[in-house]
Coordinates of C-alpha atoms in Angstrom, one line a residue:
M1 CA -2.5 37.0 -78.9
F2 CA -4.3 36.8 -82.6
G3 CA -7.4 38.5 -81.4
P4 CA -8.4 36.3 -78.2
A5 CA -12.0 37.6 -78.3
W6 CA -12.6 36.4 -81.8
A7 CA -14.4 33.1 -81.0
Y8 CA -16.4 34.6 -78.3
E9 CA -17.6 37.5 -80.4
H10 CA -18.9 35.2 -83.2
F11 CA -20.1 31.9 -81.7
S12 CA -22.5 31.0 -79.0
A13 CA -21.8 30.8 -75.3
S14 CA -24.6 28.5 -74.6
S15 CA -24.1 24.6 -74.6
S16 CA -26.5 21.6 -74.7
Q17 CA -25.8 20.7 -71.2
D18 CA -26.5 22.6 -68.0
I19 CA -23.9 25.2 -67.2
S20 CA -23.8 24.3 -63.5
S21 CA -22.3 20.7 -64.5
G22 CA -19.3 22.3 -66.0
I23 CA -18.9 19.3 -68.1
K24 CA -19.7 20.3 -71.8
S25 CA -18.1 23.4 -73.0
S26 CA -19.8 26.0 -75.4
I27 CA -19.5 26.4 -79.1
A28 CA -17.2 29.4 -78.6
D29 CA -14.9 27.4 -76.1
Q30 CA -14.6 24.6 -78.7
V31 CA -14.0 27.0 -81.7
D32 CA -11.3 28.6 -79.6
A33 CA -9.7 25.2 -78.7
S34 CA -9.8 24.3 -82.4
M35 CA -7.6 27.4 -83.3
W36 CA -5.1 26.6 -80.5
T37 CA -5.0 22.9 -80.5
G38 CA -6.1 21.9 -84.0
I39 CA -9.0 19.5 -82.7
C40 CA -12.1 19.0 -84.8
L41 CA -14.7 21.8 -84.8
P42 CA -18.0 20.9 -83.0
D43 CA -20.3 18.9 -85.0
E44 CA -23.3 21.4 -84.0
L45 CA -21.5 24.2 -85.3
Y46 CA -23.8 25.8 -88.1
C47 CA -22.3 26.6 -91.6
D48 CA -23.8 28.2 -94.4
C49 CA -21.7 26.4 -97.1
R50 CA -23.3 25.4 -100.1
E51 CA -24.7 21.8 -99.7
G52 CA -22.1 19.2 -100.5
K53 CA -19.3 21.6 -100.5
P54 CA -16.5 20.1 -98.3
H55 CA -15.1 22.0 -95.3
H56 CA -11.6 23.1 -95.6
T57 CA -10.4 22.0 -92.2
D58 CA -7.0 20.4 -93.0
F59 CA -5.1 23.4 -92.8
Y60 CA -6.2 24.5 -89.4
Q61 CA -5.9 21.1 -87.9
S62 CA -2.2 20.8 -89.3
H63 CA -1.2 24.2 -88.3
A64 CA -2.6 24.7 -84.6
I65 CA -1.1 27.7 -82.7
I66 CA 0.4 25.7 -79.9
E67 CA 2.3 23.6 -82.2
F68 CA 4.4 26.5 -83.1
A69 CA 4.9 27.9 -79.6
Q70 CA 7.1 26.9 -76.7
E71 CA 6.1 26.4 -73.1
Y72 CA 8.0 28.2 -70.4
P73 CA 7.8 27.6 -66.7
T74 CA 5.1 29.8 -65.2
G75 CA 5.4 32.2 -62.4
S76 CA 8.9 33.4 -61.2
S77 CA 11.7 31.9 -59.0
R78 CA 9.9 33.0 -55.8
F79 CA 6.2 33.6 -56.6
F80 CA 3.1 31.9 -58.3
E81 CA -0.5 32.5 -57.7
T82 CA -3.8 31.4 -59.6
R83 CA -7.4 31.6 -58.8
F84 CA -8.0 30.1 -62.3
V85 CA -9.7 33.4 -63.6
Q86 CA -10.0 32.8 -67.3
A87 CA -9.7 35.5 -70.0
F88 CA -13.6 35.0 -70.7
Q89 CA -15.8 33.9 -67.8
R90 CA -19.1 32.3 -68.6
C91 CA -22.2 33.2 -66.5
I92 CA -25.8 33.2 -66.3
D93 CA -27.3 36.6 -67.4
N94 CA -30.1 37.0 -64.6
A95 CA -31.1 40.3 -66.2
S96 CA -32.1 38.6 -69.4
N97 CA -35.8 37.7 -70.0
Q98 CA -34.7 34.3 -71.8
P99 CA -34.4 31.4 -69.4
R100 CA -30.7 30.4 -68.5
K101 CA -29.3 32.9 -71.2
V102 CA -25.5 32.4 -70.9
R103 CA -23.0 35.3 -71.7
Y104 CA -19.4 36.0 -71.4
W105 CA -17.7 38.3 -69.1
P106 CA -14.5 39.4 -70.4
T107 CA -11.6 39.4 -67.7
L108 CA -8.6 39.7 -69.8
G109 CA -6.9 42.1 -67.3
S110 CA -7.1 39.5 -64.5
Q111 CA -6.5 36.3 -66.3
D112 CA -4.6 33.7 -64.2
P113 CA -2.2 31.3 -65.3
M114 CA -4.2 28.3 -66.7
P115 CA -3.6 24.7 -65.8
N116 CA -2.8 21.5 -67.9
L117 CA -6.3 20.1 -68.2
I118 CA -5.5 16.8 -69.8
P119 CA -2.6 14.3 -69.6
M120 CA -2.0 14.3 -73.2
S121 CA -2.3 16.5 -76.5
A122 CA -5.6 17.5 -77.4
K123 CA -5.8 15.3 -80.6
Q124 CA -4.8 12.3 -78.5
W125 CA -7.6 13.3 -76.0
Q126 CA -10.3 13.2 -78.7
A127 CA -9.3 9.7 -79.7
V128 CA -8.8 8.5 -76.0
N129 CA -11.6 6.0 -76.1
E130 CA -10.4 4.1 -79.1
G131 CA -7.3 2.5 -77.7
P132 CA -6.5 0.1 -74.7
I133 CA -8.2 0.8 -71.4
F134 CA -6.5 3.1 -68.8
R135 CA -7.2 5.2 -65.9
V136 CA -6.8 9.0 -66.3
L137 CA -7.0 12.1 -64.2
Y138 CA -8.2 15.4 -66.1
G139 CA -9.5 18.9 -65.2
E140 CA -12.3 21.1 -66.1
L141 CA -12.5 24.9 -65.5
R142 CA -15.6 26.5 -63.9
S143 CA -16.6 30.0 -63.7
E144 CA -19.8 29.6 -61.3
P145 CA -20.5 30.1 -58.6
T146 CA -16.7 31.0 -58.5
S147 CA -13.6 30.4 -60.5
S148 CA -12.1 27.0 -59.7
L149 CA -10.5 23.7 -61.3
T150 CA -12.3 20.5 -60.8
I151 CA -10.3 17.4 -61.0
L152 CA -12.0 14.3 -62.3
T153 CA -11.1 10.6 -62.9
K154 CA -12.3 8.0 -65.3
L155 CA -11.6 4.8 -67.3
A156 CA -10.7 5.5 -70.9
G157 CA -10.3 3.2 -73.6
C158 CA -12.2 0.2 -75.2
Y159 CA -13.7 -2.2 -72.9
E160 CA -13.8 -5.2 -75.4
G161 CA -11.8 -8.1 -73.8
E162 CA -10.5 -6.4 -70.8
D163 CA -10.2 -8.0 -67.5
S164 CA -12.1 -5.9 -64.8
H165 CA -10.1 -7.2 -62.1
S166 CA -6.9 -6.0 -63.6
I167 CA -8.2 -2.5 -64.3
S168 CA -9.5 -2.2 -60.8
K169 CA -5.9 -2.9 -59.2
P170 CA -4.3 0.2 -57.4
Q171 CA -2.5 2.4 -59.9
M172 CA -0.5 5.6 -59.5
T173 CA -2.1 8.2 -61.9
R174 CA -0.7 11.7 -62.2
L175 CA -1.7 15.0 -63.9
C176 CA 0.8 17.9 -64.1
L177 CA -1.1 21.0 -63.6
Y178 CA 1.9 23.6 -63.9
N179 CA 5.6 23.6 -65.0
L180 CA 7.6 25.7 -62.7
R181 CA 11.1 26.9 -62.1
M182 CA 11.2 27.9 -58.3
I183 CA 14.1 27.8 -55.6
A184 CA 13.4 25.1 -53.1
D185 CA 15.7 26.2 -50.1
G186 CA 12.9 26.1 -47.5
S187 CA 12.1 29.7 -48.0
L188 CA 8.9 29.2 -49.8
E189 CA 5.6 27.6 -49.0
A190 CA 2.7 26.3 -51.2
T191 CA -0.8 26.9 -50.0
I192 CA -3.6 25.1 -51.9
E193 CA -7.3 25.8 -51.1
V194 CA -9.4 22.7 -51.9
Q195 CA -13.0 21.4 -51.5
G196 CA -13.8 17.6 -51.1
K197 CA -16.1 16.0 -53.6
L198 CA -15.8 12.4 -52.8
F199 CA -19.0 10.7 -51.1
E200 CA -18.3 7.0 -50.2
E201 CA -15.4 5.9 -52.4
E202 CA -12.0 5.5 -50.7
I203 CA -9.6 6.8 -53.1
A204 CA -6.2 8.1 -52.2
H205 CA -5.6 11.5 -53.8
G206 CA -3.5 14.8 -53.2
I207 CA -0.9 17.0 -54.6
Y208 CA 2.6 16.2 -55.8
L209 CA 5.6 18.2 -56.2
A210 CA 8.5 17.4 -58.6
Y211 CA 11.9 18.6 -57.9
A212 CA 14.9 18.3 -60.3
D213 CA 18.4 19.3 -61.1
H214 CA 20.5 18.4 -64.1
V215 CA 21.1 14.9 -62.8
S216 CA 18.0 13.6 -61.0
R217 CA 14.2 14.2 -60.4
T218 CA 12.3 13.6 -57.2
L219 CA 8.7 13.3 -56.5
T220 CA 6.9 14.1 -53.0
Y221 CA 3.2 13.4 -52.3
S222 CA 0.9 15.0 -49.8
N223 CA -2.3 12.9 -49.4
W224 CA -5.7 14.9 -48.8
D225 CA -8.1 13.2 -46.5
V226 CA -10.8 15.6 -47.4
H227 CA -14.6 14.7 -47.5
L228 CA -17.6 15.7 -49.3
H229 CA -18.2 19.6 -49.3
E230 CA -15.2 20.0 -46.7
H231 CA -12.9 22.9 -47.3
I232 CA -9.2 22.6 -46.4
L233 CA -6.1 24.9 -46.7
S234 CA -3.2 22.6 -47.5
H235 CA 0.2 24.0 -46.6
I236 CA 3.2 22.2 -48.1
P237 CA 6.8 23.5 -47.5
I238 CA 9.1 23.8 -50.6
Q239 CA 12.3 22.3 -49.7
H240 CA 14.7 19.7 -51.2
E241 CA 18.4 19.2 -50.6
S242 CA 19.2 19.8 -54.4
G243 CA 17.4 21.0 -57.4
D244 CA 14.4 23.3 -58.0
L245 CA 10.7 22.9 -57.9
V246 CA 9.7 22.3 -61.4
E247 CA 6.2 20.8 -61.2
I248 CA 3.1 20.7 -59.4
G249 CA 0.1 18.5 -60.0
V250 CA -2.3 16.0 -58.7
Y251 CA -2.5 12.3 -58.3
M252 CA -4.5 9.4 -57.4
D253 CA -3.4 6.0 -56.1
S254 CA -6.3 3.6 -56.0
G255 CA -8.2 1.0 -57.8
F256 CA -11.0 2.3 -59.9
D257 CA -13.3 0.3 -62.1
R258 CA -16.2 2.7 -63.2
S259 CA -16.4 4.2 -66.7
T260 CA -18.4 7.2 -65.7
P261 CA -16.4 10.2 -64.5
L262 CA -15.9 10.8 -60.8
V263 CA -15.2 14.1 -59.4
L264 CA -12.3 13.8 -56.8
M265 CA -11.7 17.5 -55.7
E266 CA -12.3 21.2 -56.4
I267 CA -9.3 23.5 -56.3
T268 CA -10.0 27.2 -55.9
R269 CA -6.5 28.6 -55.4
I270 CA -2.9 27.9 -55.6
I271 CA -0.2 30.1 -54.2
I272 CA 3.6 29.5 -53.8
K273 CA 5.4 32.3 -52.0
P274 CA 7.9 33.2 -49.4
K275 CA 6.8 32.2 -45.8
Q276 CA 7.3 35.6 -44.6
A277 CA 3.9 37.0 -44.2
V278 CA 2.7 40.0 -46.2
A279 CA 1.8 42.2 -43.2
A280 CA -1.6 43.9 -43.3
A281 CA 0.1 47.3 -43.4
Y282 CA -1.8 49.0 -46.2
A283 CA -5.1 50.7 -46.2
I284 CA -7.5 52.1 -48.9
G285 CA -9.1 55.5 -48.2
D286 CA -10.2 58.9 -49.8
V287 CA -12.7 57.1 -52.0
H288 CA -14.7 59.9 -53.9
V289 CA -16.4 60.7 -57.4
K290 CA -14.2 62.7 -59.8
E291 CA -15.5 64.0 -63.2
R292 CA -13.0 63.9 -66.1
G293 CA -13.5 65.6 -69.7
D294 CA -15.7 68.4 -71.0
S295 CA -19.2 68.6 -72.0
P296 CA -20.7 66.6 -73.8
N297 CA -18.1 64.0 -73.0
V298 CA -17.9 64.3 -69.4
Q299 CA -16.9 61.1 -67.5
K300 CA -17.5 60.2 -63.8
R301 CA -15.1 57.9 -62.0
I302 CA -14.7 56.5 -58.7
T303 CA -11.2 57.2 -57.4
W304 CA -9.3 56.2 -54.3
K305 CA -5.7 56.2 -52.7
W306 CA -3.7 53.3 -51.0
E307 CA -1.1 54.0 -48.2
R308 CA 1.1 52.4 -45.8
I309 CA -0.2 52.4 -42.2
P310 CA 2.2 54.6 -40.5
Q311 CA 2.5 52.3 -37.2
R312 CA 3.3 49.4 -39.4
K313 CA 6.3 50.7 -41.3
G314 CA 9.0 48.6 -39.7
R315 CA 8.8 45.6 -42.0
D316 CA 10.0 45.8 -45.5
W317 CA 8.0 44.2 -48.5
P318 CA 9.1 40.2 -48.8
Q319 CA 11.6 39.4 -51.4
G320 CA 9.9 37.8 -54.3
I321 CA 6.3 39.2 -53.9
P322 CA 5.2 41.4 -56.8
W323 CA 5.1 45.1 -56.5
S324 CA 3.3 47.5 -58.8
R325 CA 4.3 51.2 -59.5
T326 CA 0.7 52.1 -59.8
T327 CA -1.1 49.8 -57.3
G328 CA 1.6 49.0 -55.0
P329 CA 1.1 45.9 -53.0
F330 CA -2.4 45.3 -54.8
S331 CA -2.9 43.2 -57.9
S332 CA -6.2 44.8 -58.6
F333 CA -9.3 46.4 -57.0
T334 CA -13.0 45.4 -57.0
V335 CA -15.5 48.2 -56.9
R336 CA -18.8 47.5 -55.1
T337 CA -21.9 49.7 -55.2
S338 CA -24.5 49.0 -52.5
G339 CA -23.3 45.4 -52.4
K340 CA -23.4 45.0 -56.1
V341 CA -19.9 44.1 -57.9
I342 CA -19.7 46.5 -60.8
G343 CA -16.1 45.7 -62.2
E344 CA -12.4 45.3 -61.7
A345 CA -9.8 48.1 -61.6
Y346 CA -6.1 47.8 -62.4
C347 CA -5.4 51.3 -61.4
I348 CA -6.6 53.5 -58.8
E349 CA -9.9 54.7 -60.6
F350 CA -12.8 53.1 -62.2
P351 CA -14.9 54.7 -65.1
L352 CA -18.9 54.6 -64.1
K353 CA -21.8 54.0 -66.4
N354 CA -25.3 54.9 -65.7
S355 CA -26.1 51.2 -65.8
D356 CA -23.9 50.6 -62.8
V357 CA -26.2 52.5 -60.4
E358 CA -29.4 53.4 -62.1
D359 CA -31.3 50.3 -60.7
L360 CA -30.1 51.1 -57.1
G361 CA -31.5 53.4 -54.5
D362 CA -31.1 57.1 -54.1
E363 CA -28.2 56.8 -51.7
I364 CA -25.5 54.3 -52.8
T365 CA -22.8 53.0 -50.7
I366 CA -19.3 52.4 -52.4
I367 CA -16.5 50.1 -51.1
V368 CA -13.3 49.5 -52.7
V369 CA -11.8 46.0 -52.1
G370 CA -7.8 45.6 -52.8
H371 CA -6.5 42.3 -53.6
V372 CA -3.0 41.9 -52.0
F373 CA -0.3 40.0 -53.7
G374 CA 0.2 36.7 -52.1
A375 CA -2.3 37.6 -49.2
G376 CA -5.8 38.6 -48.6
D377 CA -8.1 41.5 -49.2
V378 CA -8.3 44.9 -47.8
N379 CA -11.6 46.7 -47.8
S380 CA -11.9 50.8 -48.0
P381 CA -14.3 52.5 -45.6
S382 CA -17.8 52.6 -46.9
I383 CA -18.7 55.9 -48.2
S384 CA -22.4 56.9 -49.2
I385 CA -23.1 59.2 -52.3
P386 CA -26.4 60.4 -53.7
K387 CA -27.2 58.6 -57.1
A388 CA -27.7 62.0 -58.9
D389 CA -23.9 62.7 -58.3
L390 CA -23.1 59.3 -60.0
L391 CA -25.3 59.7 -62.9
I392 CA -23.8 61.3 -66.1
N393 CA -25.8 64.4 -66.9
G394 CA -27.8 64.1 -63.7
D395 CA -30.2 61.8 -65.5
K396 CA -30.5 58.0 -66.6
S397 CA -29.4 58.6 -70.2
E398 CA -26.1 56.7 -71.1

């Protein structure tokens, strides 16, 4: 919408803080947030206006895009999945001669539903330290080493005159990640993949689900006893005697009296789908290189086929799980050449550039990895192809 790449084409991907911390966003991220939420532009943004000429910012701050948009429940009535892949992923350009050069990798085709990151509006969040002291949960999206959502907590507000004993008392704090509208008849199950980040602090935290009908609203809590660097898969049945699942989020129920942010957990995947397992009944094969077009505009593409394994045809595709007319049970494919990921495909072929393979050996192995809706991955058999057969015009020119 509205040229989503605009901010990332015109403003820097770098930030004044180490990218591995995931704390400070880039200039491009902040400009993008200004367009959508109306928050102030970053102070360090360069402007070539004449000295003394005022910046005309009142208009964009009063007409943020989201103030004229309406939020609808994400997912469907039976399926929801996110791995927190953003439309533009920040990454370190290891091929660059500049130290820690940051660039953006466009992933518009595989963008996942994005969570709510703050418990209030963006404008209120900018002024969060100006009011009374209170405890907040909030999130930060990360791109490296993998896409994930980091959940943090801190004390916000002004400390003057506050009683440190009162703010350290146990207090329930929640952050809604997604609004949903899913059936809760027991046929669905939520699976959350999480890594612990706490070291010594004893803080009760976990996931909560909200169920509602036209009369009442009920919250259920699942506590996570997960320690530093520990990975868990949490399975939660979606069942309530009345109403639908309308919200999923994180919570903390502990005293906390430090002003510096504390990382609670890192979530790498949330999926809600029918309990009926997606059978591993599909295979990827017939991987080969195909030429398209006429000289001098010849293209070379890696192409493949997917099929159902004959001896496993007895089970139907589960109700509620997405299905594509083009890619069938697969949401997308990852193409690897000699162990190097060269891109994602959303059909059954991938266009090659010489730069994808020219720095590899004379014999190149190709593997196509299919990502099954609501399940795991399926790898094609590995094939070996001479580099000369992959280069356009048989040389290294683009």
